[in-house]
Each structure stands twice: as structure tokens, then as C-alpha cells.
Amino acid sequence: MIPELGYFSLTLAMVLSVLLCIFPLWGAHTGNLRLMRAAPSLAIGQFAFVALSFAALIYASLTDDFTVSYVAYHSSSTLPWYYKITSTWGGHEGAILLWLLMQAGWTALVAVRTKALPWILRARVLGVLGFLGVGFMIYTLLLSSPFERLLPYFPVEGRDLNPLLQDPGMIIHPPLLYMGYVGLSVAFAFAIAALLTGKLDNTWAKWSRPWTMTAWGFLTLGITIGSWWAYAELGWGGWWFWDPVENASLMPWLVATALIHSLSVTEKRGVFKSWTVLLAIAAFSLSLLGTFIVRSGIIVSVHAFATDPNRGLFILGFLAVVVGGGLALYGLRVSQVKSEGRYKFVSREVALWLNNIFLVVATLIVLLGTLLPLVHKEMGLGSISIGEPFFNKMFAILLVPFAILMGIGPFLRWKQNKWAFLQNKIVVGALASIVITCAWLFSSYEVVTPLTLLATTLGVWVFIATFIDLYSKAAVHGSLKLGIKRLGLSYWAMVLGHVGLAFVIAGITLTSAYSVERDVSMKPGDVAQLNQYQYRFEGVKEIRGANYGGHAGVVTVLKGNDTVTRLYAEKRRYDIGMQFMTEAAIDAGFTRDLYLALGEQLSEGAWSLRIYHKPFVRWMWIGGILISLAGFVILFDKRYRAAPRKDEIERAL
Amino acid sequence: MNPRRKKRLLVIIAVLFGIGGSIGLVLYALQENINLFYTPSELIDGKGPNKEKPHIGQKLRIGGMVVPGTVQRNEQSLKVSFDLIDTGPLVTVRYQGILPDLFREGQGIVAQGILIEPNVIEAFEVLAKHDEEYMPAEVAEAVKGIKHEKPKYNLDSGS
């Protein structure tokens, strides 16, 4: 009964979203305020019914209702309760329902938090969001309902959640990522609404900015957690594979990063307007493209869900409507947009313009590398893969000018600069970062390749340059304490974002350059040496979990005579699917991770073990979290919370 | 030319150079990093209408089913070798290291490596997908001659 209610509730939500699409857009077109006023309640109603539907699925999963096909194939009675909840987004249909919940949630949030906006804009934003909601609900109801029953013959036991997904990282990774993906639809809706209104100015940018920043923050966090999950769970010590699905999340992230920078220029200076709109359309289109790639299964990937050509076709059609419609509208209206400000070459505008160029080029490279194998295959040229070295090389090349620019950018003022003011900061910053990096690397490592030195210097440079800028901006107010208080939150967002990326750069560089691994075969009592640590294999013991059994390899890690830690690297066998899973044991540290994975039993008592020493690997995720905070601090900025001034409203209409 | 136009011209030239340079670089890097996919029979008999065979030393990907009974391990050094098959000839894959959790005899795998003899590959990566029903799409296509085989609904299992 409950699952049917879930389906019914989703149907009601669909009706509301159709109304949400039509009423406000038509009302805005004809100037009918009553129609426009209906939008917020429709949006909230839509959210309530989608939430009810989602709750129904969770209920079915928690109560082990295996008559529901989705539950039967993604859960089991022995699964711990928290994984029963997360199993609702462990498969295709449930993941789409989660997407829908997020979409409706964002829409409701927009309805509640935009009371200050003029009705005509508010109605159009909500109308566009309603349209997107309709698309996804049709998809869910017709092609991917999670409420289908297996009656009258249903299994007595479910097939269990994929063991890979039984991990804390998996509890939060998809919701965060989807918050980001779907949040970009708000930026998209604002852009389309502004195009429909025909007024693209800095007030539009100001209203859209906090939404875009928040969505981007979630996307950043989602990608970061995903990378950490891959590291901890796949047992290979890898954290990024340039897998099509990872690329699918990286592309919208890169464009959204360009977008938040471009939005700041549009807001503060009134230039780059049409470009900003284009980026907003592109960011959401790429997140749809990502969904298409994952859901249609056209690209083989470790993430691929069971695939269905109909589903792929629907998403492709929807993508065509969204991208095509967005671009057509853009083409019609863009000629009316005029830039207001003027600026010289050495200015913050140009620095941010270059930032956008680099980010867009990076996106195109990922797009090329992701889609080329597909095109190649469809053209009958045979099946190919594009290796990690391609992406690594391209990103390494792009990073050099990008990171240099990233240090200098904040120094620059709007409009124009005198070179003499910059010179000191740049020279001091560059010298300091070279000296510090050399001292750091040459004292810690015997071999330092020029590339490692260069890349680490770039990370240090971004870090130092950001703090030089922070100091110089705070110091102008006389006392440093006072100066720091006066800096705006969007400035702090910049500091967090840039320092975060500095950590990411340094972390990736050092862990790529200095990670070592050994595959060894060990008997109890054997000691393997890796860097300054000794690993003593104590033997293997049996383990038993709620829905799995297996072995744990016990290893004592020693450094000289001191015991560092004891690690339990598990090899689990899940009862229902009979799948083997390596559960790596990790001793995490600020400057290094010790990572241990148990292989297979070789001969009597001997086991194969893989030992990794990964320096600074954690810096990547620390950096990622810092970057995502940049997206969230702006929510506390009073500037974006205050009601818009009257002249702003007049200009927007 | 007035200064503003001159500035614009300079910007446009710089952008064109940038685009040209990056396209060149991308193509160069691509050329080095495209790995063709072969099945064992394509590797032995040649691939495509011209029956092109890979040359020794080429980096490539191979996908096939692990022939039961051919997995040989060296207990001391973690070296392992096994044969792959699709529809005809066998190809031997050598690998050093720990095989993925789902590597099993009779299952489809994809290996990435370098061709060291006409029928021997030294692999640096062996992939088996985390799904018990899995057969790599490329292998399925080669073995069964089918494209995009629509899975039965009830095989839908996780990402």
C-alpha cells in the first residue's frame, strides 16, 4: 500500500510541477499577478509530495518489503538499518528519485528565499524550475519508477546492496553531488528568467550569485567525498581515475567555477554579462550531460548502472530541449546586452577573463577525452580508450599559467593598475615560494625532479600570494585586527577557495611523486620495510559482520622500535552476492597515509599484501573541503540577505 | 588604427594563437595516449577490414574471458599469468601484483599493457568489474556479436 501511495504522491507532485511550469510563466508573460502569486505555494506543494514519495521508498526499504522490485534488488534483511536507508539511492531508480527530491527541494527553497525579488522575476525563475521538474518527473513515472512490484512472485530475501556502496562515504556522496548538480539548475533558471525579462544587469548577477555559490560548494564537497570514498573503498589507493563518470562531475564543476568568477565581475562591474549567462546555461547542461552519460550506459565505466537505451534516449531528448531552448533564447536576446564598464589590460577583469578561458579549455579537454572514445566507436573505427596520461599531461600544462595567474589575480584592482604596485608583491611572493619549496623538498627527499619542484612551488605560491594579499588588504585599515574584521565575506570566500586549491595542488603533486607501494607475500612474523616503516604481519583472523564474513590481515606497523599502529586489512565476502571486497586499512595522518590491502591466500599461512606509503594524500581532501567552504560562507553575507533596494528592482524590470 | 582597435586586434591574435597552440598540444597528447582495444582473435588475426595487427611494444587494451585452468601463480613473487579467449585463439597475459577482487576464472576482464610477443601481453593493469553479472561491453560485443544488449530488468544492480 505504502509504495502505491509513494507512486501516487509522485503523480500529484507531477501535476503540481506542470502547473508550476505554466502558471507563473504565463502570468509573467501576460502580467497576471494572481497567476504569478501561485508559484511559491505550488513549489512547496511539489516538494512536499516528492518528499512523501521518497519517504515511502525509505519505508519500504526499512521494512524489507521485497515485493517492491527496487528494494528486492538493492537491499536485504541483514543490511544494517542505515545502509537500508542509503540503499534507496544505491540503484538507478532510487538515485533518480533522490535527484527529484533535491530538485523539488531547491525549487521550494527558491520559493521561500526570494520574497524580496520582483514578482515577474521570481515567477519566471520558479516557472523554469517547474519545467525542469516536469521533465524529470515524466522520466521517473514512465521509465524509472522505483515503486514497481514483483507480484505475485516475490523473493523472500533481497539481493543486498552492492558491497562497494556499503560505506559511510556512500551515505553522503550522492546526496551532496546531487545537491550540486541540481543546484546548478537554479543558476540556469535565473539565467533563463533574466533572458526572458530581457534585462541582464548586475542585479541579476547579485541575486543569482549566492545560489550558484552554494550549489558549487555542494558540488565541490560531493566530488571531494567521492574521491575519498574511491580511495578508501576500492582498495587500490587511487583517488581519481579519469573515469567517464568522474569526468561527468568534473565538467560542470569546472564550468561552475568559471561561472562564480564571472558572476563576481558581472555583479561588481557590469561586464561579461552575456558570457556569464552562457556559462550558467553551460554548467547545468553539462550536469545533465553527466546524467546522460551515467544513466544511458553509452560509456563503459566502473560506475555504470544497468543500462536501458530508452532512458538514455529520454535524457538525451531532454538535454536537447534544455540546451537548445536555452541557447536559442540566448541567441535571440544577447544582442540587447551591452557592457557597461571599461577596463585596461592589467586589471582584475582581464585576470578573471583569463581564469574563465583556462577553466573552459580544461572543460573542453575533459569533454574531448570523455566523448572521443564514443565518437570513435560509433564511426566504426574500433574501440579505444584514452589513458590517464592524456588528462594528467593536459592538466599539468594548464596548471602552470593558471596557478601563476591565481596568485596575481587578487592583487589586481578593477579597471586598471600601475605595474609598480604589483611588482613588489609578485617578486616577494615568488621568491618566498621558491625558497620555501626548495628548503622543504630538498630537506625531506633525496630525489626532487624539476616537475615536482615546479608544481609544488606553484601550490606554495598560491598559498603565499593569497596571504600577502590578505595582509595588504587588512593592513590598509591601520590596525590589522580591525582590517581583518572589515574584509567582506566574499573576500574570505576567495581566500578559502584559493588556499584550498593550494592544498590540492601540493597534495596531488607530492602524493603522485612520492607515493611508494609494495606487493609482498608474507607469512606470520615476516617484516616488510617500506620507507621508514616496518610492517610485521601477525597473521590472519576470521571476521564476521552483519552481512559478511571473511578474513582480516593483522599488521603491526613499527618505526624503529616504536609501535605506530596496528592495522586490520580486511577481505570480506558478502553473504548474499558472494562478492569479495577488499576493505583497506588506513592509518591516516596529516603528512602521510599508511595504506594496507589484503590480497589472497597464497600457500600455507602466506598471504599477499599490498602496502602503500602515501605522503600528503590527505591534503587533497582538506583542500577540497576548504574550497567547498568558500561556497558556503557567502550565505552569511548580509549583502545577499538584505532586501533589494528600490532602484535595483526598477532596473530589473 | 586607433588604440582601441589595436588592442582588440592584439587580443584576438593572442586568442587565436592560444586556441591553435592548445589544439596542437591536445592532438599531440591524444596521439600518444589512445589505446586501441583488441580481443584475443583480433590480436592474432588482425583487426578491421585491413586486418591490422598491433606491433610488438605497442600499448593496448585487451578484453576476453579468462580460460579456466590457465591461471598460474608464482608463490614467491606475486607474478601471475593467464590466458584470455573470445572466439578463437588464446592470448597470454602476464601480470605482477594483486589481482582485483572479482578476478575469477571464466570471467570477462580487461587488461591494459604492452605487447611483448605476438600473443603475449605484459599487463600493468587488470580490471574486473564489481558486478557478478558483468561482462565488459566490448567483450560481450565481440563474443556474442551483439550491441547494447538490453539487460533484463531484474539484473539491475548498483553502480
Short mmCIF file of N, CA and C in Angstrom, two decimals, chain A residues 94-207:
data_model
loop_
_atom_site.label_atom_id
_atom_site.label_comp_id
_atom_site.label_asym_id
_atom_site.label_seq_id
_atom_site.Cartn_x
_atom_site.Cartn_y
_atom_site.Cartn_z
N GLY A 94 16.16 4.73 -7.59
CA GLY A 94 16.17 5.47 -6.35
C GLY A 94 17.03 6.72 -6.46
N ALA A 95 18.14 6.59 -7.18
CA ALA A 95 19.03 7.74 -7.35
C ALA A 95 18.31 8.86 -8.08
N ILE A 96 17.49 8.47 -9.07
CA ILE A 96 16.74 9.49 -9.80
C ILE A 96 15.68 10.12 -8.89
N LEU A 97 15.10 9.31 -8.02
CA LEU A 97 14.11 9.87 -7.10
C LEU A 97 14.80 10.85 -6.14
N LEU A 98 16.02 10.52 -5.73
CA LEU A 98 16.77 11.43 -4.88
C LEU A 98 17.04 12.74 -5.63
N TRP A 99 17.41 12.61 -6.88
CA TRP A 99 17.63 13.77 -7.74
C TRP A 99 16.38 14.66 -7.74
N LEU A 100 15.23 13.97 -7.90
CA LEU A 100 13.95 14.68 -7.94
C LEU A 100 13.68 15.41 -6.63
N LEU A 101 14.01 14.71 -5.52
CA LEU A 101 13.81 15.31 -4.20
C LEU A 101 14.65 16.57 -4.07
N MET A 102 15.89 16.48 -4.53
CA MET A 102 16.79 17.64 -4.48
C MET A 102 16.23 18.77 -5.34
N GLN A 103 15.79 18.39 -6.53
CA GLN A 103 15.25 19.39 -7.47
C GLN A 103 14.06 20.12 -6.83
N ALA A 104 13.15 19.33 -6.26
CA ALA A 104 11.98 19.93 -5.63
C ALA A 104 12.40 20.74 -4.42
N GLY A 105 13.41 20.24 -3.69
CA GLY A 105 13.90 20.95 -2.51
C GLY A 105 14.48 22.31 -2.87
N TRP A 106 15.32 22.33 -3.88
CA TRP A 106 15.90 23.61 -4.32
C TRP A 106 14.79 24.56 -4.77
N THR A 107 13.81 24.00 -5.51
CA THR A 107 12.73 24.85 -6.01
C THR A 107 11.97 25.47 -4.84
N ALA A 108 11.66 24.65 -3.83
CA ALA A 108 10.94 25.15 -2.68
C ALA A 108 11.77 26.22 -1.95
N LEU A 109 13.06 25.96 -1.86
CA LEU A 109 13.97 26.91 -1.18
C LEU A 109 13.99 28.24 -1.92
N VAL A 110 14.03 28.15 -3.25
CA VAL A 110 14.00 29.38 -4.05
C VAL A 110 12.69 30.12 -3.78
N ALA A 111 11.59 29.35 -3.72
CA ALA A 111 10.28 29.98 -3.49
C ALA A 111 10.26 30.71 -2.16
N VAL A 112 10.89 30.10 -1.15
CA VAL A 112 10.83 30.69 0.18
C VAL A 112 11.80 31.86 0.34
N ARG A 113 12.97 31.72 -0.28
CA ARG A 113 14.04 32.68 -0.01
C ARG A 113 14.12 33.84 -1.01
N THR A 114 13.18 33.95 -1.92
CA THR A 114 13.28 35.05 -2.88
C THR A 114 12.12 36.03 -2.73
N LYS A 115 11.61 36.13 -1.50
CA LYS A 115 10.44 37.01 -1.28
C LYS A 115 10.74 38.45 -1.70
N ALA A 116 12.02 38.82 -1.60
CA ALA A 116 12.37 40.21 -1.87
C ALA A 116 12.42 40.53 -3.37
N LEU A 117 12.44 39.49 -4.19
CA LEU A 117 12.59 39.74 -5.62
C LEU A 117 11.28 40.26 -6.23
N PRO A 118 11.37 41.02 -7.31
CA PRO A 118 10.15 41.42 -8.01
C PRO A 118 9.42 40.18 -8.53
N TRP A 119 8.08 40.24 -8.49
CA TRP A 119 7.29 39.06 -8.82
C TRP A 119 7.59 38.51 -10.19
N ILE A 120 7.84 39.39 -11.14
CA ILE A 120 7.97 38.91 -12.51
C ILE A 120 9.20 38.01 -12.65
N LEU A 121 10.27 38.37 -11.93
CA LEU A 121 11.49 37.57 -11.99
C LEU A 121 11.33 36.28 -11.19
N ARG A 122 10.76 36.46 -9.99
CA ARG A 122 10.56 35.31 -9.12
C ARG A 122 9.70 34.26 -9.81
N ALA A 123 8.64 34.73 -10.46
CA ALA A 123 7.74 33.81 -11.13
C ALA A 123 8.45 33.08 -12.26
N ARG A 124 9.27 33.80 -12.98
CA ARG A 124 9.95 33.15 -14.12
C ARG A 124 10.98 32.13 -13.65
N VAL A 125 11.73 32.49 -12.60
CA VAL A 125 12.71 31.53 -12.07
C VAL A 125 11.98 30.25 -11.65
N LEU A 126 10.89 30.42 -10.91
CA LEU A 126 10.17 29.23 -10.43
C LEU A 126 9.54 28.48 -11.58
N GLY A 127 9.07 29.20 -12.59
CA GLY A 127 8.47 28.54 -13.75
C GLY A 127 9.47 27.67 -14.47
N VAL A 128 10.70 28.19 -14.66
CA VAL A 128 11.74 27.41 -15.33
C VAL A 128 12.08 26.17 -14.50
N LEU A 129 12.19 26.36 -13.17
CA LEU A 129 12.46 25.21 -12.30
C LEU A 129 11.33 24.19 -12.38
N GLY A 130 10.10 24.71 -12.50
CA GLY A 130 8.95 23.81 -12.65
C GLY A 130 9.06 22.99 -13.92
N PHE A 131 9.49 23.65 -14.99
CA PHE A 131 9.66 22.95 -16.26
C PHE A 131 10.66 21.80 -16.12
N LEU A 132 11.80 22.10 -15.47
CA LEU A 132 12.80 21.05 -15.27
C LEU A 132 12.23 19.91 -14.43
N GLY A 133 11.44 20.29 -13.41
CA GLY A 133 10.80 19.27 -12.57
C GLY A 133 9.90 18.36 -13.39
N VAL A 134 9.12 18.94 -14.31
CA VAL A 134 8.22 18.15 -15.15
C VAL A 134 9.02 17.11 -15.92
N GLY A 135 10.12 17.55 -16.52
CA GLY A 135 10.94 16.63 -17.31
C GLY A 135 11.38 15.43 -16.51
N PHE A 136 11.91 15.69 -15.31
CA PHE A 136 12.43 14.57 -14.53
C PHE A 136 11.30 13.71 -13.97
N MET A 137 10.14 14.32 -13.71
CA MET A 137 9.05 13.50 -13.17
C MET A 137 8.47 12.59 -14.24
N ILE A 138 8.35 13.08 -15.46
CA ILE A 138 7.89 12.20 -16.54
C ILE A 138 8.82 11.01 -16.63
N TYR A 139 10.10 11.32 -16.58
CA TYR A 139 11.11 10.27 -16.67
C TYR A 139 10.91 9.24 -15.57
N THR A 140 10.78 9.73 -14.34
CA THR A 140 10.65 8.81 -13.21
C THR A 140 9.37 7.99 -13.31
N LEU A 141 8.27 8.66 -13.60
CA LEU A 141 6.99 7.95 -13.58
C LEU A 141 6.89 6.93 -14.72
N LEU A 142 7.40 7.28 -15.89
CA LEU A 142 7.21 6.39 -17.04
C LEU A 142 8.34 5.39 -17.22
N LEU A 143 9.57 5.81 -16.99
CA LEU A 143 10.69 4.95 -17.37
C LEU A 143 11.45 4.38 -16.18
N SER A 144 11.34 4.99 -15.03
CA SER A 144 12.22 4.53 -13.97
C SER A 144 11.54 4.62 -12.61
N SER A 145 10.37 4.02 -12.50
CA SER A 145 9.69 4.08 -11.20
C SER A 145 10.34 3.12 -10.21
N PRO A 146 10.66 3.61 -9.02
CA PRO A 146 11.24 2.70 -8.02
C PRO A 146 10.16 1.93 -7.26
N PHE A 147 8.90 2.15 -7.61
CA PHE A 147 7.83 1.53 -6.83
C PHE A 147 7.23 0.31 -7.50
N GLU A 148 7.84 -0.18 -8.56
CA GLU A 148 7.27 -1.33 -9.24
C GLU A 148 7.28 -2.56 -8.34
N ARG A 149 6.23 -3.33 -8.45
CA ARG A 149 6.10 -4.51 -7.59
C ARG A 149 6.52 -5.77 -8.32
N LEU A 150 6.93 -6.74 -7.54
CA LEU A 150 7.25 -8.06 -8.09
C LEU A 150 6.15 -9.03 -7.66
N LEU A 151 4.94 -8.77 -8.08
CA LEU A 151 3.85 -9.63 -7.63
C LEU A 151 3.38 -10.49 -8.79
N PRO A 152 2.90 -11.67 -8.54
CA PRO A 152 2.72 -12.29 -7.22
C PRO A 152 3.97 -13.02 -6.72
N TYR A 153 4.98 -13.19 -7.56
CA TYR A 153 6.13 -13.98 -7.11
C TYR A 153 7.24 -13.06 -6.67
N PHE A 154 7.42 -12.94 -5.39
CA PHE A 154 8.48 -12.06 -4.93
C PHE A 154 9.48 -12.85 -4.08
N PRO A 155 10.73 -12.42 -4.04
CA PRO A 155 11.75 -13.16 -3.29
C PRO A 155 11.56 -12.98 -1.79
N VAL A 156 12.00 -13.98 -1.02
CA VAL A 156 11.89 -13.85 0.44
C VAL A 156 13.07 -13.06 0.98
N GLU A 157 14.14 -12.97 0.19
CA GLU A 157 15.31 -12.21 0.65
C GLU A 157 15.78 -11.32 -0.49
N GLY A 158 16.23 -10.11 -0.13
CA GLY A 158 16.70 -9.19 -1.15
C GLY A 158 18.09 -9.56 -1.63
N ARG A 159 18.50 -8.92 -2.72
CA ARG A 159 19.80 -9.27 -3.28
C ARG A 159 20.93 -8.46 -2.69
N ASP A 160 20.63 -7.67 -1.73
CA ASP A 160 21.63 -6.91 -0.98
C ASP A 160 22.16 -5.72 -1.78
N LEU A 161 22.62 -4.76 -1.02
CA LEU A 161 23.22 -3.57 -1.63
C LEU A 161 24.63 -3.94 -2.08
N ASN A 162 25.00 -3.44 -3.23
CA ASN A 162 26.37 -3.64 -3.73
C ASN A 162 27.36 -3.32 -2.61
N PRO A 163 28.22 -4.31 -2.25
CA PRO A 163 29.12 -4.11 -1.12
C PRO A 163 29.95 -2.82 -1.22
N LEU A 164 30.27 -2.44 -2.45
CA LEU A 164 31.05 -1.22 -2.62
C LEU A 164 30.33 0.00 -2.05
N LEU A 165 29.01 -0.08 -2.06
CA LEU A 165 28.23 1.07 -1.61
C LEU A 165 27.94 1.01 -0.12
N GLN A 166 28.39 -0.07 0.53
CA GLN A 166 28.17 -0.16 1.97
C GLN A 166 29.35 0.49 2.67
N ASP A 167 29.35 1.79 2.64
CA ASP A 167 30.47 2.57 3.16
C ASP A 167 29.94 3.94 3.55
N PRO A 168 30.46 4.49 4.67
CA PRO A 168 29.96 5.80 5.11
C PRO A 168 30.08 6.88 4.03
N GLY A 169 31.14 6.79 3.22
CA GLY A 169 31.31 7.78 2.17
C GLY A 169 30.14 7.78 1.21
N MET A 170 29.58 6.57 1.00
CA MET A 170 28.49 6.44 0.05
C MET A 170 27.19 6.98 0.63
N ILE A 171 27.11 7.11 1.96
CA ILE A 171 25.91 7.67 2.56
C ILE A 171 25.76 9.12 2.14
N ILE A 172 26.87 9.85 2.12
CA ILE A 172 26.76 11.29 1.86
C ILE A 172 27.19 11.72 0.47
N HIS A 173 27.99 10.90 -0.21
CA HIS A 173 28.49 11.33 -1.52
C HIS A 173 27.40 11.65 -2.52
N PRO A 174 26.47 10.71 -2.79
CA PRO A 174 25.46 11.04 -3.83
C PRO A 174 24.57 12.24 -3.46
N PRO A 175 24.07 12.32 -2.21
CA PRO A 175 23.23 13.50 -1.92
C PRO A 175 23.99 14.81 -2.12
N LEU A 176 25.24 14.86 -1.70
CA LEU A 176 26.00 16.10 -1.86
C LEU A 176 26.19 16.43 -3.33
N LEU A 177 26.58 15.41 -4.08
CA LEU A 177 26.83 15.62 -5.50
C LEU A 177 25.55 16.08 -6.21
N TYR A 178 24.44 15.44 -5.84
CA TYR A 178 23.18 15.81 -6.48
C TYR A 178 22.74 17.21 -6.08
N MET A 179 23.01 17.56 -4.81
CA MET A 179 22.71 18.93 -4.38
C MET A 179 23.42 19.90 -5.32
N GLY A 180 24.66 19.56 -5.67
CA GLY A 180 25.43 20.42 -6.56
C GLY A 180 24.88 20.42 -7.98
N TYR A 181 24.71 19.22 -8.53
CA TYR A 181 24.19 19.10 -9.89
C TYR A 181 22.89 19.88 -10.04
N VAL A 182 21.95 19.56 -9.13
CA VAL A 182 20.63 20.12 -9.25
C VAL A 182 20.65 21.60 -8.88
N GLY A 183 21.53 21.97 -7.93
CA GLY A 183 21.62 23.37 -7.55
C GLY A 183 21.99 24.24 -8.74
N LEU A 184 22.76 23.68 -9.66
CA LEU A 184 23.12 24.46 -10.84
C LEU A 184 21.88 24.78 -11.68
N SER A 185 20.81 24.01 -11.48
CA SER A 185 19.59 24.32 -12.23
C SER A 185 19.01 25.66 -11.77
N VAL A 186 19.31 26.05 -10.52
CA VAL A 186 18.83 27.35 -10.04
C VAL A 186 19.57 28.47 -10.78
N ALA A 187 20.88 28.30 -10.93
CA ALA A 187 21.65 29.29 -11.69
C ALA A 187 21.12 29.36 -13.12
N PHE A 188 20.80 28.18 -13.65
CA PHE A 188 20.24 28.10 -15.00
C PHE A 188 18.91 28.84 -15.06
N ALA A 189 18.04 28.58 -14.06
CA ALA A 189 16.72 29.21 -14.05
C ALA A 189 16.83 30.73 -13.95
N PHE A 190 17.77 31.20 -13.12
CA PHE A 190 17.97 32.64 -13.02
C PHE A 190 18.41 33.23 -14.36
N ALA A 191 19.32 32.50 -15.04
CA ALA A 191 19.81 32.99 -16.33
C ALA A 191 18.68 33.06 -17.35
N ILE A 192 17.87 31.99 -17.40
CA ILE A 192 16.77 31.97 -18.37
C ILE A 192 15.75 33.05 -18.04
N ALA A 193 15.45 33.20 -16.73
CA ALA A 193 14.49 34.22 -16.32
C ALA A 193 14.99 35.60 -16.73
N ALA A 194 16.30 35.84 -16.54
CA ALA A 194 16.85 37.14 -16.90
C ALA A 194 16.77 37.34 -18.42
N LEU A 195 17.01 36.28 -19.16
CA LEU A 195 16.91 36.38 -20.63
C LEU A 195 15.47 36.66 -21.04
N LEU A 196 14.52 35.99 -20.39
CA LEU A 196 13.11 36.21 -20.72
C LEU A 196 12.69 37.64 -20.42
N THR A 197 13.19 38.13 -19.28
CA THR A 197 12.87 39.50 -18.90
C THR A 197 13.57 40.50 -19.83
N GLY A 198 14.70 40.04 -20.37
CA GLY A 198 15.42 40.89 -21.31
C GLY A 198 16.34 41.87 -20.62
N LYS A 199 16.46 41.77 -19.31
CA LYS A 199 17.35 42.69 -18.59
C LYS A 199 18.44 41.89 -17.90
N LEU A 200 19.60 41.97 -18.51
CA LEU A 200 20.72 41.28 -17.88
C LEU A 200 21.60 42.35 -17.27
N ASP A 201 21.53 42.53 -16.00
CA ASP A 201 22.42 43.53 -15.41
C ASP A 201 22.98 42.99 -14.11
N ASN A 202 23.66 43.88 -13.38
CA ASN A 202 24.34 43.35 -12.22
C ASN A 202 23.40 42.96 -11.08
N THR A 203 22.16 43.45 -11.08
CA THR A 203 21.25 42.98 -10.02
C THR A 203 20.92 41.51 -10.22
N TRP A 204 20.76 41.15 -11.49
CA TRP A 204 20.52 39.73 -11.76
C TRP A 204 21.68 38.90 -11.22
N ALA A 205 22.90 39.36 -11.50
CA ALA A 205 24.08 38.62 -11.05
C ALA A 205 24.11 38.54 -9.53
N LYS A 206 23.73 39.64 -8.90
CA LYS A 206 23.76 39.67 -7.44
C LYS A 206 22.78 38.66 -6.85
N TRP A 207 21.60 38.56 -7.45
CA TRP A 207 20.60 37.62 -6.92
C TRP A 207 20.98 36.18 -7.20
#
